[in-house]
């Protein structure tokens, strides 16, 4: 893939590019907690967005996507977001750099990748992180990784219109081979957890369902969480986010005012606590308890937070009582995408085949399964 990318770049722009790759991510537990100042437990995976880039002397930006076979042009400082979808993530980070007064000239950029799009694996964050990391290298901007994470997140808010939390961009930048990262989304302190479950592996099952309403529903969930906080604040002024809230506060103050908001907040408060406890399970090598918590998370996401869909629920139903599966749940923003499953290595193939058949029968569409490994975050690719 990298050779092909380089070839396309040289053909189009007659120069040798800098090459950067940035991974997609999984998240073991801690879903919809990042924008509530909670904890998450993501990791970078062996699926990447790849960027080839080189400077221009003028103010022109030429973008080309190998996967879509499409080009897009722009001229600094006017960056339009109209038209195609994929350039939004690239121009969004350029916009952030300009807003922070970094000196840029134009550039040529070719993009490709193998992070499945719309599968809940954060292909957009991978593109944002690859782009900002590449620009930082190219123009020698000296921006720290954490600053780049924040700028990439803001690009998603302002150009893609999704008020996402920090998890995806963080995982794509800070991933570490064979480690999960416990990130405290309030303090941004993080800790690596070696992740090795003897005899088990991570299997993702992709529904291929992509709901067009996913981003507006995501923003709506975020607003519901903020509403819950606003209801509680007059009684507890120290409460700044759902991280500071407990179930009793929700029951007493939110439930009587807005039952729907209560259910949304209840899920988040429970999930923040569950994630902390899941990390204790990991430290104790208690993978059975860890797996159980993944199933509980799915219940909460499906029933209270209402971000699942019938295809995801079906997949969880299929593996729930299977002793080859320690834990499983829908992953990412929701309304489609993948489930994440901790599956016995030597039974994974049989399970995938069985679930694929059942899925085909139930939904009349095909399932894809990915056995993923945990890898390092963003990096420059040796270009020799
Ligand atoms: C999306 C967002 C993340 C996070 C997850 C849900 O992936 O980009 O910030 O909120 O959904 O956990």
Coordinates of N, CA and C and ligand atoms in Angstrom, one line a residue, residues 25 27 30-35 122 164-168 218 332-333, ligand 1:
X25 N -8.5 2.9 15.7 CA -8.5 2.5 17.1 C -9.6 1.5 17.4
X27 N -11.7 0.3 21.2 CA -11.8 0.8 22.6 C -12.4 -0.4 23.4
X30 N -15.4 1.9 28.1 CA -15.4 3.4 28.4 C -15.9 4.1 27.1
X31 N -17.2 3.8 26.8 CA -17.8 4.3 25.6 C -18.7 5.5 25.9
X32 N -18.6 6.6 25.1 CA -19.3 7.8 25.3 C -19.0 8.4 26.7
X33 N -17.8 8.1 27.2 CA -17.4 8.7 28.5 C -16.4 9.9 28.2
X34 N -15.8 9.9 27.1 CA -14.7 10.9 26.9 C -15.2 12.3 27.0
X35 N -16.3 12.6 26.4 CA -16.8 14.0 26.4 C -17.6 14.3 27.7
X122 N -12.7 4.8 13.7 CA -12.1 6.2 13.6 C -11.2 6.4 12.4
X164 N -17.1 15.5 18.8 CA -16.5 14.3 19.4 C -15.7 14.6 20.6
X165 N -15.4 13.5 21.4 CA -14.5 13.7 22.5 C -13.1 13.5 22.0
X166 N -12.2 13.3 22.9 CA -10.7 13.3 22.5 C -10.2 11.9 22.2
X167 N -11.0 10.9 22.5 CA -10.4 9.5 22.5 C -9.8 9.1 21.2
X168 N -10.5 9.3 20.1 CA -10.0 8.7 18.8 C -8.7 9.3 18.4
X218 N -25.2 11.7 17.7 CA -24.1 11.8 18.6 C -24.1 13.2 19.3
X332 N -17.5 2.2 19.7 CA -17.5 3.5 19.0 C -18.8 4.3 19.2
X333 N -19.0 5.3 18.3 CA -20.2 6.2 18.5 C -21.5 5.4 18.4
Ligands
LIG1 C1 -16.8 8.5 18.7 C2 -16.1 9.8 19.1 C3 -15.3 9.6 20.4 C4 -16.1 8.9 21.5 C5 -16.8 7.7 20.9 C6 -17.8 7.0 21.8 O1 -15.8 7.6 18.2 O2 -15.3 10.3 18.1 O3 -14.8 10.8 20.9 O4 -17.1 9.8 22.1 O5 -17.6 8.0 19.7 O6 -17.1 6.5 22.9

